[in-house]
């Protein structure tokens, strides 16, 4: 039986509770002439909440535990004694039986499974009926409890408000808890990885050549030196990309806030913001198919023989272009937030427009601009698609932008999609790399937000 | 002077010498809306001229035409003629940068730059290339702060941020900043409205001291302030200059009924 039915039942209970409580409240008002503390609707919502929420919670719990109960029942069937004790056959047979019993599969391959279908189906039917009955009982009991509390002076409104607040709190916790879950799983795998590879070698080693097919028992820590990846990430994302994005982003922000006429600004700002929404894979194409070959040809023609068709500079340039709207929109906001009194003061001193911008507006907006740049860097170093398509796989520790370089994100993709088994250190290294990236971007965002906050306070 | 009513009074200024600023039938429009209607007025060096009048009558607007700060408002348009030492400041060859160096401005809310006290003062002289050397600049900074009566309070912390000063100190810093470029005229738009009475008294003293060197125009909502600091008072109403004369005359013996109503407080 699908969970949707449980939810429908709970909604039905809630509806009944709502209607009953509302008419009860009306009755207080009209028959007894009492002054209600809360509107009848609030009484309705109060009882509806009581009828609905516990029932749904029970249904969710039941959905989680009932497969185990069914499994227990099936295993206690005499036919189950014929199953092998352990191993993959046992699991597949059971899974087949369950699938057929629940109707999601038609036939079975294993004759033993066919014998188990019937007990499984019976158990499922039994437990879903039990579940449904208990759901109704829970909802009903809670609803009745709530209903008996209704009085004319009952503070239903306050309680409903509190319920709404709790609901919102739970909703906001979902995202946070998910993040914690992600971090926890990253952390877990990272610790496993560091059980096989020395963290010092990982963080400071200069040679990156994991062999996903090698025997994990003979892992050589020295093959897991991630320094070239960190360097590639910083060189492409924080240096080359920023050399492009900071001046262009800043200048476009200055133009838009200070020079552009309002109509132009009205059109340009959304267009820039749309650019920020172009899928990165599109930029990746552009980097790999247009920019990289072009740069290689130009570099070769001026005599740089080492220029490769996958180069750090191609990826960095395109990434920089991708980040421009990001920098420009943050800079735009912080320049626009500088009080106009500041600008007027400077103009009244006889400063020209560009002097005012250079000497007053940008210094005053600097904290916001710096924060924008930090956020932009954290985006750039987490960017994957462009580097996968244009930067290459070779872990080079070099300052030559025309050579191929690789980044943390590239290697995460490569290691996770590689042929290595899941507990091979090469695969696990992806988690350690992800952890490093996570910590760095978190720190950047944290500092950026603090700077922005301090800066906001300064002007309020 | 084209306003016959004002003829007599202006004649009375014969002791004042030639006008520093002479406005002739100046009208200001914001888009279609007329905010100043054919105002003519002469402003003299060594006098403080007060602009008074009810809110929205155009005092700030008119003040801003005198150093072309209206240029920063896209919808604003100025008609008529404003002469600074006999030269039209709205002529096409006028260099606004030069003009604003000669006609400085202090705003209603103190607006020091988020820079050090020193850099706040040095800002103007640097822009206009007034200092040849670091010691020149130091001299200008010290002198300006001294004239603004702020030197003793800040001489030990010139590198602190200008925004860290109190409101009254900030306003004196802004005055010091304005006089650092050695202007000829200083325009002040309600310079004390954000300050407490003590800070206000301090600024008023300062205005009185500065009067000897500059032509000062001050917009104020306080009759007492106008009476205390100014020698000339102009009363504006609905974009018109209603009456202009010696402050003592305006306050004791106004010619116009509207002026009288306003200064006796019978008027919004
Ligand atoms: N930037 C602007 N755009 C459009 N209209 C404006 C602008 N600034 C002022 N005005 C209008 O011009 C008129 C005069 O305004 P102004 O600020 O000069 O008055 P004010 O005498 O300084 O008043 P207050 O004493 O309140 O400062 C007002 O009606 C005002 O609404
Ligand atoms: Mg004003």
XYZ file of C-alpha atoms in Angstrom, chain A:
460
model
C 0.000 0.000 0.000
C 1.496 3.324 -0.964
C 2.356 6.029 1.573
C 0.090 8.414 -0.299
C -2.921 6.596 1.144
C -1.689 7.202 4.659
C -1.273 10.891 3.940
C -4.722 11.057 2.378
C -6.191 9.410 5.447
C -4.433 11.923 7.693
C -5.670 14.812 5.563
C -9.183 13.387 5.797
C -8.910 13.231 9.565
C -7.629 16.782 9.651
C -10.521 17.964 7.524
C -13.063 16.268 9.750
C -11.387 17.800 12.804
C -11.360 21.221 11.193
C -15.054 21.145 10.342
C -16.079 19.735 13.714
C -14.025 22.217 15.726
C -15.179 25.147 13.684
C -18.836 24.365 14.143
C -18.192 23.743 17.832
C -16.675 27.199 18.108
C -19.604 28.697 16.234
C -21.870 26.943 18.672
C -20.049 28.514 21.625
C -20.576 31.895 20.077
C -24.190 31.576 19.014
C -25.747 29.227 21.612
C -23.970 30.310 24.721
C -23.349 33.861 23.610
C -19.761 33.572 24.773
C -17.048 35.858 23.473
C -14.464 33.732 21.684
C -10.798 34.358 22.346
C -9.955 33.171 18.826
C -11.884 33.094 15.592
C -13.656 29.793 14.860
C -11.217 29.148 12.007
C -8.371 29.026 14.493
C -10.200 26.437 16.541
C -10.624 24.496 13.328
C -6.936 24.713 12.465
C -5.943 23.784 15.969
C -7.867 20.525 15.946
C -6.898 19.829 12.331
C -3.239 20.148 13.283
C -3.657 17.720 16.141
C -5.468 15.220 13.966
C -3.069 15.514 11.046
C 0.449 15.843 12.419
C 0.658 12.831 14.779
C -1.061 10.653 12.203
C 1.413 11.632 9.513
C 4.375 11.185 11.833
C 3.137 7.745 12.752
C 2.587 6.890 9.086
C 6.134 7.946 8.230
C 7.591 5.877 11.042
C 5.459 2.930 10.089
C 6.595 3.185 6.495
C 10.167 2.997 7.667
C 9.755 0.016 9.993
C 7.123 -2.100 8.265
C 9.485 -3.530 5.565
C 11.545 -4.979 8.407
C 8.454 -6.455 9.989
C 7.452 -7.960 6.661
C 10.934 -9.389 6.259
C 10.744 -10.949 9.698
C 7.450 -12.554 8.813
C 8.788 -13.934 5.541
C 11.890 -15.332 7.196
C 9.797 -17.104 9.793
C 7.937 -18.881 6.999
C 9.001 -22.559 6.669
C 9.951 -22.041 3.028
C 12.593 -19.531 4.118
C 14.526 -22.286 5.838
C 15.674 -23.421 2.404
C 17.501 -20.124 1.854
C 21.264 -20.048 2.035
C 22.541 -18.566 5.300
C 24.477 -15.643 3.794
C 25.494 -14.125 0.567
C 24.223 -12.535 -2.519
C 21.787 -15.303 -3.517
C 19.855 -14.993 -0.299
C 19.469 -11.251 -0.782
C 18.407 -11.459 -4.411
C 15.859 -14.170 -3.729
C 14.313 -12.140 -0.936
C 14.329 -8.990 -3.027
C 12.648 -10.799 -5.905
C 9.954 -12.144 -3.655
C 9.274 -8.723 -2.196
C 9.163 -7.087 -5.594
C 6.623 -9.541 -6.929
C 4.542 -9.388 -3.771
C 4.338 -5.608 -3.864
C 3.432 -5.733 -7.549
C 6.478 -3.902 -8.870
C 7.760 -6.985 -10.717
C 5.997 -9.689 -12.688
C 7.887 -12.946 -12.826
C 10.710 -14.474 -10.803
C 13.859 -16.288 -11.898
C 14.450 -18.211 -8.771
C 11.885 -20.904 -7.977
C 12.527 -20.460 -4.266
C 11.422 -16.858 -4.563
C 8.094 -18.006 -5.977
C 7.401 -19.923 -2.792
C 8.100 -16.851 -0.722
C 5.829 -14.531 -2.695
C 2.695 -15.706 -0.981
C 3.927 -15.242 2.613
C 5.376 -11.905 1.668
C 2.128 -10.741 0.157
C 0.184 -11.845 3.222
C 2.575 -10.128 5.577
C 2.442 -6.935 3.578
C -1.303 -6.888 3.550
C -1.438 -7.563 7.280
C 1.020 -4.867 8.212
C -0.452 -2.216 5.972
C -3.886 -2.824 7.441
C -2.433 -2.602 10.941
C -0.638 0.566 9.951
C -3.718 2.163 8.478
C -5.859 1.310 11.485
C -3.288 2.655 13.910
C -2.856 5.792 11.825
C -6.579 6.428 11.984
C -6.616 5.703 15.714
C -3.688 7.988 16.414
C -5.173 10.792 14.381
C -8.574 10.318 15.881
C -7.331 10.140 19.457
C -5.186 13.238 19.070
C -8.036 15.050 17.334
C -10.473 14.151 20.104
C -7.981 15.223 22.735
C -7.671 18.591 21.018
C -11.404 18.863 20.518
C -12.167 18.352 24.194
C -9.902 21.274 25.052
C -11.955 23.755 23.060
C -13.554 26.432 25.224
C -14.774 29.880 24.291
C -11.709 31.394 25.933
C -9.358 28.746 24.557
C -6.241 30.406 23.065
C -6.414 28.553 19.756
C -4.895 31.427 17.806
C -1.678 31.516 19.839
C -1.337 27.771 19.648
C -1.876 27.662 15.906
C 0.744 30.389 15.518
C 3.151 28.316 17.561
C 2.380 25.284 15.423
C 3.037 27.247 12.250
C 6.326 28.456 13.688
C 7.358 24.906 14.520
C 6.498 23.814 10.993
C 8.672 26.555 9.529
C 11.488 25.669 11.894
C 11.408 22.057 10.780
C 11.428 23.140 7.145
C 14.476 25.305 7.690
C 16.240 22.551 9.576
C 15.924 20.216 6.605
C 18.509 22.127 4.587
C 20.833 22.508 7.541
C 20.568 18.894 8.589
C 21.172 17.769 5.033
C 24.342 19.828 4.968
C 25.444 18.232 8.205
C 24.677 14.843 6.743
C 26.810 15.608 3.713
C 29.654 16.809 5.877
C 29.379 13.760 8.090
C 29.557 11.362 5.176
C 32.440 13.318 3.633
C 34.206 13.231 6.955
C 33.652 9.521 7.371
C 35.095 8.656 3.966
C 37.915 11.136 4.435
C 38.922 9.462 7.664
C 38.928 6.125 5.891
C 41.125 7.618 3.208
C 43.568 9.003 5.723
C 43.735 5.551 7.249
C 45.409 4.427 4.038
C 47.268 7.571 2.995
C 49.343 9.809 5.189
C 47.635 13.256 5.504
C 50.997 15.021 5.322
C 51.804 13.302 2.032
C 48.349 14.166 0.769
C 48.442 17.829 1.672
C 52.053 18.591 0.837
C 53.145 15.918 -1.639
C 53.900 17.104 -5.127
C 53.178 13.969 -7.078
C 49.647 12.990 -7.989
C 49.481 9.627 -9.704
C 46.927 7.383 -8.019
C 46.441 4.026 -9.665
C 42.812 2.982 -9.281
C 43.636 -0.512 -10.523
C 46.548 -1.062 -8.157
C 46.279 -3.306 -5.136
C 44.986 -1.219 -2.216
C 47.161 -3.220 0.134
C 50.253 -1.729 -1.521
C 49.119 1.858 -1.551
C 51.983 4.279 -1.883
C 51.214 7.461 0.019
C 53.574 9.366 -2.211
C 51.302 8.909 -5.210
C 48.644 10.970 -3.470
C 50.384 14.335 -3.220
C 47.552 16.765 -3.934
C 49.623 19.917 -4.047
C 49.551 20.112 -7.870
C 45.760 19.943 -7.708
C 45.551 22.683 -5.114
C 47.936 24.765 -7.152
C 45.978 24.152 -10.352
C 42.751 25.097 -8.598
C 44.175 28.305 -7.204
C 46.022 29.197 -10.378
C 42.970 28.765 -12.579
C 40.190 29.815 -10.226
C 41.754 32.411 -7.955
C 44.481 33.883 -10.135
C 43.769 33.704 -13.862
C 39.992 33.900 -13.509
C 40.221 36.802 -11.078
C 42.675 38.711 -13.254
C 39.873 38.679 -15.796
C 36.862 39.019 -13.537
C 37.924 41.648 -11.011
C 38.816 44.522 -13.356
C 36.043 43.807 -15.828
C 33.434 43.200 -13.149
C 34.429 46.299 -11.243
C 34.495 48.485 -14.310
C 31.124 47.287 -15.466
C 29.712 47.966 -12.001
C 31.182 51.466 -12.003
C 29.821 52.130 -15.457
C 26.388 50.825 -14.573
C 26.064 52.696 -11.289
C 27.749 55.964 -12.218
C 27.654 56.562 -15.939
C 24.980 54.524 -17.638
C 21.679 56.215 -18.174
C 18.799 54.639 -16.279
C 17.291 52.912 -19.305
C 20.576 51.283 -20.227
C 21.061 50.192 -16.647
C 17.556 48.809 -16.545
C 18.402 46.561 -19.471
C 21.997 45.733 -18.688
C 21.602 44.575 -15.102
C 19.147 41.778 -15.820
C 21.162 40.728 -18.855
C 24.285 40.428 -16.727
C 22.332 38.471 -14.186
C 21.059 36.129 -16.874
C 24.660 35.543 -17.926
C 25.273 34.306 -14.412
C 22.621 31.689 -15.059
C 24.128 30.248 -18.242
C 24.860 26.572 -17.530
C 28.554 26.109 -16.907
C 28.706 23.279 -19.393
C 28.045 25.848 -22.111
C 31.036 27.854 -20.948
C 32.909 24.562 -20.886
C 32.209 23.965 -24.566
C 33.284 27.448 -25.368
C 36.510 27.012 -23.425
C 37.339 23.632 -24.883
C 36.299 24.116 -28.488
C 36.998 27.784 -29.158
C 39.260 29.415 -26.626
C 41.706 26.606 -25.905
C 42.652 25.860 -29.545
C 42.872 29.556 -30.267
C 45.209 30.175 -27.359
C 47.318 27.180 -28.283
C 47.701 28.418 -31.860
C 48.541 31.936 -30.805
C 51.016 30.717 -28.198
C 52.715 28.375 -30.665
C 52.908 31.062 -33.279
C 54.798 33.313 -30.886
C 57.139 30.481 -30.071
C 55.803 28.922 -26.901
C 56.302 25.329 -27.885
C 54.960 23.893 -24.656
C 51.475 25.313 -25.291
C 49.001 22.511 -24.929
C 45.523 22.269 -26.366
C 44.195 21.954 -22.866
C 45.593 24.873 -20.968
C 45.161 26.513 -17.601
C 44.801 29.880 -19.245
C 41.907 28.797 -21.464
C 39.971 27.426 -18.528
C 40.882 30.412 -16.348
C 39.901 33.012 -18.924
C 36.523 31.480 -19.585
C 35.936 30.981 -15.897
C 36.812 34.615 -15.360
C 34.226 35.646 -17.927
C 31.701 33.411 -16.258
C 32.398 35.078 -12.894
C 32.172 38.676 -14.199
C 28.434 39.062 -13.555
C 28.976 37.764 -10.065
C 31.680 40.289 -9.191
C 29.894 43.075 -10.984
C 26.608 42.513 -9.235
C 28.219 42.471 -5.776
C 30.304 45.531 -6.589
C 27.264 47.251 -8.038
C 25.321 46.668 -4.836
C 28.071 47.918 -2.590
C 28.828 50.988 -4.684
C 25.146 51.826 -4.809
C 25.018 51.421 -1.018
C 27.577 54.191 -0.477
C 25.489 57.138 0.724
C 25.019 59.714 -2.006
C 26.114 62.365 0.502
C 29.610 60.946 0.090
C 29.511 61.419 -3.648
C 28.028 64.898 -3.366
C 30.667 65.862 -0.830
C 33.406 64.895 -3.210
C 31.810 66.564 -6.223
C 31.290 69.719 -4.195
C 35.024 69.777 -3.496
C 35.524 70.090 -7.234
C 36.464 66.483 -7.814
C 35.588 65.083 -11.211
C 33.363 62.098 -11.592
C 36.197 59.644 -12.063
C 38.191 61.131 -9.187
C 35.133 60.737 -7.019
C 34.772 57.135 -8.069
C 38.434 56.269 -7.588
C 39.069 58.148 -4.386
C 35.783 58.022 -2.533
C 33.245 55.563 -3.872
C 35.467 52.550 -4.441
C 37.382 52.919 -1.162
C 34.080 53.287 0.669
C 32.637 50.268 -1.113
C 35.828 48.256 -0.791
C 34.711 45.881 1.961
C 31.671 44.917 -0.062
C 33.749 44.529 -3.177
C 36.293 42.366 -1.374
C 33.507 40.212 -0.042
C 32.122 39.856 -3.555
C 35.520 38.816 -4.829
C 35.859 36.228 -2.075
C 32.487 34.753 -2.927
C 33.486 34.781 -6.565
C 36.710 32.917 -5.774
C 34.849 30.342 -3.786
C 32.599 29.820 -6.768
C 35.484 29.654 -9.174
C 37.437 27.060 -7.249
C 34.368 24.883 -6.880
C 33.585 25.174 -10.579
C 33.894 21.821 -12.293
C 32.540 21.742 -15.815
C 34.903 24.236 -17.390
C 38.027 22.645 -15.970
C 36.859 19.166 -16.839
C 36.420 20.243 -20.432
C 39.306 22.635 -20.856
C 42.006 22.324 -18.227
C 43.120 18.746 -18.652
C 44.025 15.865 -16.416
C 47.771 16.250 -16.039
C 48.806 17.166 -12.522
C 51.479 19.711 -13.345
C 53.024 21.885 -10.704
C 53.998 24.739 -12.990
C 53.520 28.436 -13.401
C 53.244 28.223 -17.166
C 49.627 29.030 -17.987
C 49.879 27.459 -21.423
C 50.421 24.011 -20.002
C 47.714 21.623 -19.083
C 46.774 21.611 -15.418
C 44.268 19.819 -13.295
C 42.136 20.901 -10.390
C 40.579 19.456 -7.288
C 37.144 19.304 -8.850
C 38.463 17.620 -11.972
C 40.147 14.907 -9.929
C 37.057 14.365 -7.800
C 35.105 13.632 -10.937
C 37.873 11.480 -12.364
C 38.335 9.427 -9.197
C 34.649 8.852 -8.555
C 33.857 7.869 -12.119
C 37.014 5.796 -12.496
C 37.212 2.030 -12.489
C 38.503 1.703 -8.945
C 36.344 -0.157 -6.461
C 34.571 1.880 -3.865
C 36.946 1.270 -1.005
C 40.078 1.782 -3.051
C 42.134 4.765 -1.793
C 42.036 6.306 -5.271
C 38.255 6.497 -5.071
C 38.294 7.596 -1.456
C 40.734 10.377 -2.292
C 37.781 12.098 -3.978
C 36.204 12.531 -0.563
C 39.341 13.944 0.984
C 39.644 16.372 -1.923
C 35.986 17.287 -1.517
C 36.566 17.902 2.177
C 39.453 20.259 1.475
C 37.387 22.114 -1.093
C 34.464 22.280 1.289
C 36.573 23.718 4.090
C 38.193 26.310 1.852
C 34.956 27.527 0.282
C 33.258 27.532 3.659
C 36.022 29.689 5.095
C 35.877 32.076 2.140
C 32.114 32.428 2.377
C 32.272 32.842 6.112
C 34.766 35.682 5.935
C 33.007 37.297 3.027
C 29.692 37.326 4.848
C 31.280 38.742 7.956
C 32.891 41.517 5.982
C 29.597 42.316 4.291
C 27.809 42.369 7.619
C 30.307 44.658 9.290
C 30.132 46.918 6.269
C 26.344 47.083 6.336
C 26.408 48.075 9.974
C 28.848 50.876 9.212
C 26.265 52.639 7.097
C 23.200 52.223 9.238
